[in-house]
XYZ file of C-alpha atoms in Angstrom:
362
model
C 11.546 58.888 -10.438
C 12.173 55.800 -12.727
C 14.111 54.286 -9.687
C 11.163 54.720 -7.583
C 8.798 53.263 -10.232
C 11.026 50.125 -10.355
C 11.444 49.960 -6.723
C 7.523 50.192 -6.302
C 6.800 47.447 -9.416
C 9.641 45.123 -7.607
C 7.892 45.422 -4.459
C 4.318 44.248 -6.064
C 6.074 41.483 -7.449
C 7.684 40.231 -4.622
C 4.173 40.330 -2.865
C 2.499 38.705 -5.851
C 5.000 35.789 -5.937
C 4.747 35.127 -2.355
C 0.726 35.154 -2.584
C 0.321 31.797 -3.870
C 2.040 29.901 -1.201
C 0.200 32.013 1.213
C -3.145 31.056 -0.624
C -2.331 27.622 -0.863
C -1.478 27.368 2.975
C -5.082 29.189 3.515
C -6.979 26.841 1.361
C -5.593 23.719 3.223
C -6.538 25.134 6.758
C -10.167 25.770 5.191
C -10.518 22.312 3.860
C -13.302 22.144 1.703
C -14.446 25.656 1.550
C -16.993 26.500 -1.056
C -14.741 29.486 -2.450
C -11.400 30.917 -1.096
C -10.882 34.735 -0.955
C -8.241 34.159 -4.071
C -11.122 32.561 -6.083
C -13.526 35.260 -5.725
C -11.149 37.745 -6.618
C -9.693 35.652 -9.495
C -13.315 35.152 -10.677
C -14.226 39.003 -10.060
C -10.964 39.933 -12.266
C -12.391 37.740 -14.962
C -15.439 39.217 -15.205
C -13.844 42.973 -15.410
C -11.973 41.475 -18.330
C -15.077 39.950 -20.298
C -18.105 41.455 -21.607
C -21.350 41.349 -20.206
C -25.188 41.786 -20.722
C -25.489 43.540 -17.556
C -23.924 46.795 -16.834
C -22.560 46.130 -13.199
C -21.241 48.920 -11.262
C -20.811 47.110 -7.859
C -22.348 44.091 -6.082
C -23.241 43.874 -2.538
C -22.727 39.771 -1.839
C -23.986 40.128 1.617
C -27.329 41.640 0.594
C -27.336 39.551 -2.615
C -28.135 42.771 -4.497
C -26.312 44.073 -7.940
C -26.108 47.615 -8.600
C -26.235 48.752 -12.433
C -28.583 48.522 -14.997
C -29.860 45.883 -17.757
C -28.982 45.855 -21.334
C -31.300 45.009 -24.299
C -30.821 41.391 -25.501
C -31.367 40.976 -29.494
C -31.425 37.485 -30.597
C -32.119 35.970 -34.076
C -33.633 32.629 -33.419
C -36.778 31.801 -35.746
C -37.409 35.719 -35.961
C -36.344 38.416 -33.888
C -36.103 37.929 -30.187
C -36.014 41.292 -27.934
C -36.154 41.567 -24.094
C -34.197 42.923 -21.049
C -31.019 40.998 -19.780
C -32.624 42.018 -16.454
C -34.968 38.727 -16.982
C -31.917 36.490 -16.630
C -31.349 37.916 -12.969
C -27.725 37.566 -13.574
C -27.974 33.902 -14.619
C -30.356 32.685 -11.969
C -33.469 32.598 -14.247
C -34.584 31.129 -17.394
C -36.132 33.367 -19.817
C -38.885 32.079 -21.970
C -40.098 33.931 -25.259
C -42.230 32.463 -28.309
C -41.990 29.218 -26.719
C -38.106 29.009 -26.504
C -36.043 29.052 -23.422
C -32.807 30.733 -22.951
C -30.232 30.881 -20.191
C -27.147 32.808 -19.746
C -24.146 31.048 -18.470
C -20.428 32.888 -18.384
C -21.815 35.488 -20.238
C -23.073 33.814 -23.397
C -26.781 32.922 -24.126
C -27.778 29.130 -24.983
C -31.130 27.519 -25.711
C -32.316 25.101 -23.196
C -35.536 23.366 -21.808
C -37.849 24.976 -19.219
C -35.605 23.965 -16.517
C -32.513 25.688 -17.737
C -30.452 22.021 -18.424
C -26.976 22.695 -20.135
C -25.234 19.653 -21.430
C -21.501 19.854 -21.225
C -18.710 18.295 -23.182
C -15.398 16.528 -21.869
C -13.967 19.828 -21.177
C -16.787 21.147 -19.502
C -17.913 23.507 -22.148
C -21.795 23.728 -23.064
C -22.805 21.871 -26.028
C -26.393 23.446 -26.406
C -27.083 25.610 -29.420
C -26.682 29.371 -29.510
C -28.898 31.836 -31.209
C -27.518 34.501 -32.958
C -26.679 37.359 -30.608
C -26.731 40.910 -31.603
C -27.339 42.037 -28.025
C -26.175 45.542 -26.797
C -23.576 44.744 -24.259
C -21.370 46.574 -22.299
C -18.696 46.692 -24.642
C -20.834 48.110 -27.346
C -22.173 50.507 -24.783
C -18.453 51.907 -24.367
C -18.111 52.220 -28.082
C -21.262 53.997 -28.411
C -20.136 56.220 -25.570
C -16.404 56.427 -27.605
C -18.284 57.312 -30.788
C -20.330 60.050 -29.401
C -17.577 61.835 -27.369
C -15.710 61.899 -30.774
C -18.677 63.259 -32.561
C -19.264 65.748 -30.035
C -15.541 66.808 -29.945
C -14.987 66.952 -33.630
C -18.019 68.662 -34.520
C -17.098 71.728 -32.214
C -13.735 71.928 -33.645
C -15.309 71.869 -37.059
C -17.668 74.470 -36.427
C -14.677 76.499 -35.306
C -12.824 76.382 -38.492
C -16.080 77.003 -40.291
C -16.156 80.683 -38.996
C -12.615 81.196 -40.187
C -9.663 79.387 -41.121
C -7.440 81.662 -38.502
C -9.783 81.031 -35.509
C -8.585 79.529 -32.522
C -10.535 76.518 -31.358
C -12.135 76.659 -27.823
C -13.115 74.138 -25.175
C -12.182 70.553 -26.100
C -10.950 71.698 -29.446
C -7.918 73.163 -28.022
C -7.059 69.531 -26.897
C -8.012 67.500 -30.153
C -6.191 70.002 -32.631
C -2.664 69.031 -31.200
C -3.318 65.528 -31.509
C -4.813 66.090 -35.098
C -1.865 67.680 -36.335
C 0.391 65.420 -34.819
C -1.240 62.678 -36.406
C -1.167 64.375 -39.766
C 2.683 65.606 -39.202
C 4.138 62.654 -37.282
C 2.508 59.803 -39.024
C 0.514 60.377 -42.033
C 2.789 62.822 -44.092
C 5.789 60.550 -43.257
C 4.887 57.168 -43.892
C 2.200 57.685 -46.906
C 3.697 61.054 -48.816
C 1.373 63.230 -50.734
C -1.590 60.973 -50.701
C -1.944 61.162 -47.032
C -5.499 63.387 -47.305
C -7.039 60.168 -48.626
C -6.160 58.164 -45.372
C -6.562 60.952 -43.001
C -10.220 60.353 -42.041
C -9.561 56.579 -41.430
C -6.009 57.484 -39.084
C -7.757 60.119 -37.120
C -10.948 57.704 -36.525
C -8.686 54.954 -35.500
C -6.474 56.699 -33.227
C -9.184 58.904 -31.409
C -11.375 55.797 -30.981
C -8.489 53.608 -29.409
C -7.368 56.779 -27.148
C -11.039 57.091 -25.774
C -11.501 53.483 -25.204
C -8.182 53.287 -23.524
C -9.079 56.228 -21.312
C -12.689 54.848 -20.728
C -10.996 51.927 -19.383
C -9.040 53.413 -16.378
C -12.201 54.867 -15.185
C -14.548 53.328 -12.810
C -16.948 52.361 -15.130
C -15.258 49.402 -15.859
C -14.954 49.235 -19.521
C -12.288 46.788 -21.132
C -13.099 47.388 -24.927
C -9.818 47.209 -26.343
C -9.078 44.285 -24.146
C -11.717 42.545 -26.091
C -9.848 40.385 -28.937
C -12.999 40.768 -31.372
C -12.801 44.616 -31.026
C -8.997 44.890 -31.684
C -9.631 42.116 -34.635
C -12.174 44.193 -36.355
C -9.776 47.114 -36.226
C -6.964 45.135 -37.596
C -9.160 43.876 -40.290
C -9.987 47.496 -41.125
C -6.371 48.336 -41.843
C -6.115 44.960 -43.645
C -8.786 45.974 -46.156
C -7.694 49.483 -46.682
C -4.268 48.156 -47.243
C -5.037 45.712 -50.083
C -7.961 47.591 -51.782
C -5.927 50.749 -51.812
C -2.809 49.166 -52.923
C -1.209 49.639 -56.293
C -0.084 47.364 -58.841
C 3.757 47.954 -57.599
C 2.454 46.517 -54.126
C 0.943 43.301 -55.834
C 3.889 42.974 -58.021
C 6.242 42.841 -54.839
C 4.179 40.295 -53.229
C 3.529 37.779 -56.008
C 6.272 38.496 -58.412
C 9.099 40.625 -56.782
C 11.032 42.729 -59.505
C 14.783 42.096 -59.617
C 14.988 39.001 -57.946
C 15.939 35.770 -59.554
C 13.078 33.311 -60.767
C 13.824 30.545 -58.026
C 13.938 33.118 -55.426
C 10.574 34.790 -56.457
C 8.962 31.169 -56.198
C 10.230 31.096 -52.461
C 9.553 34.666 -51.443
C 5.867 34.695 -52.850
C 4.341 32.676 -50.167
C 6.296 34.456 -47.613
C 4.923 37.864 -48.698
C 1.403 36.677 -48.928
C 1.701 35.352 -45.365
C 3.112 38.728 -44.438
C -0.289 40.541 -45.462
C -1.662 38.445 -42.687
C 0.889 38.738 -40.120
C 0.761 42.582 -40.156
C -2.932 43.048 -38.940
C -2.252 39.799 -37.022
C 0.342 41.806 -35.032
C -1.903 45.016 -34.907
C -4.687 43.172 -33.256
C -2.485 40.830 -30.515
C -0.417 43.765 -29.644
C -3.348 46.119 -28.710
C -5.099 43.277 -27.362
C -2.500 41.976 -25.099
C -1.344 45.185 -23.742
C -4.330 46.653 -22.436
C -5.639 43.249 -21.218
C -2.318 42.899 -19.169
C -2.790 46.549 -17.851
C -6.175 45.803 -16.659
C -5.087 42.517 -15.068
C -2.047 44.018 -13.486
C -4.156 46.930 -11.728
C -6.988 44.289 -10.690
C -4.057 42.475 -8.965
C -2.665 45.479 -7.254
C -5.830 46.293 -6.184
C -6.453 42.999 -4.595
C -3.511 43.401 -2.330
C -6.170 45.355 0.254
C -7.923 41.938 0.695
C -5.055 39.796 0.330
C -2.454 41.043 2.639
C -4.542 42.458 5.495
C -3.151 39.717 7.967
C 0.563 40.372 6.737
C 0.257 44.241 6.404
C -2.620 45.176 8.591
C -5.686 46.788 7.184
C -4.194 50.435 7.005
C -0.764 48.925 5.434
C -2.396 46.684 2.559
C -4.541 49.908 1.675
C -1.371 52.225 1.775
C 0.771 49.760 -0.435
C -2.352 48.988 -2.871
C -2.952 52.792 -3.374
C 0.456 53.584 -3.816
C 1.236 50.919 -6.360
C -2.075 51.339 -8.191
C -1.521 55.132 -8.725
C 2.078 54.232 -10.140
C 0.583 52.084 -12.582
C -2.045 53.931 -13.410
C 0.098 56.827 -14.512
C 1.998 54.362 -16.639
C -1.343 53.130 -17.946
C -2.284 56.641 -19.225
C 1.002 56.472 -20.944
C 0.104 53.372 -22.259
C -3.522 54.222 -23.449
C -1.709 57.005 -25.527
C 1.294 54.737 -26.691
C -1.143 52.095 -27.805
C -3.332 54.525 -29.661
C -0.122 56.026 -31.346
C 1.543 52.405 -32.284
C -1.730 50.970 -34.175
C -1.905 54.376 -36.040
C 1.781 54.868 -36.748
C 1.629 50.983 -38.172
C -1.371 51.185 -39.906
C -0.009 54.326 -41.838
C 3.376 52.694 -42.325
C 1.582 49.653 -43.955
C -0.643 51.742 -45.888
C 2.322 53.907 -47.038
C 4.115 50.717 -48.287
C 0.954 49.673 -50.347
C 0.523 53.011 -52.327
C 4.333 53.955 -52.497
C 5.246 54.674 -56.285
C 8.295 52.798 -57.290
C 11.021 54.209 -59.651
C 11.166 52.147 -62.585
C 14.425 51.627 -64.161
């Protein structure tokens, strides 16, 4: 089975490696075409990875129709400004509210004039002012959905335990209980010790939030919440605050004035330890973001085989190759969804355990 997976992935790599040369020849043949198929696929993949003010399910380009639903836009700009993102018409219209004009450009809302004029810098980045944006975006919808699923599952599990300690969970509780015990017995207790109960609510919350968000990212709904670096940054900051607010005096002593070490080395090691305080959450943030983003990008690339290799493989062949490779990678992504939640929670519990550990004084 492992050899089969390696062979399929190698096959995908070969096709994706040959693809740029094929695309370049096609671009030269078309001359000054408005957009190549590769550019459209790249644009679609990037759009999937980014957050959006509109919940798009799919688009019919020939008919010029977008299927989905708009989300509420909430701005702070000389007061509270609230309206539907549908008024932007996917960035084609300028919205006027309270005498102020707004336009949507690459997922960002900018202040403009009535014509929607945007000014650009040397790197073609808009220089227009941006209002404070507290909108309900697609990622926020994903977070709300994940929170709802967590409340629904754990409230049901709690009701089971209220009826009696020895009652067996039912329904979704049968799935949750082994995972709860796994977090407690394999992460919290070994890494934190006797104070593990104090941190179990946080560890369970972050584990199930990441796990559910990763699973939602594998559905056709197109969520990519944990592939958004601002989300992983917030999760990493929570771990950072828990570590440093709960750290005992031994934790701080080992950072600023390490015991048992000659004074000259203490002076050298202190800045390194202070830097380590920030590299730990940084690694948590970057690892989760990079792995989820990479997984989504590769899945989108394998799906694109259907469109990019129709001439080389025929329509049926391109669909078959795409389906096989995507299915194999999808199964691997299911493992990654759990693995990334496990790694984030395990490292968080390890860092917390290091901060609250009681050292023996001799």
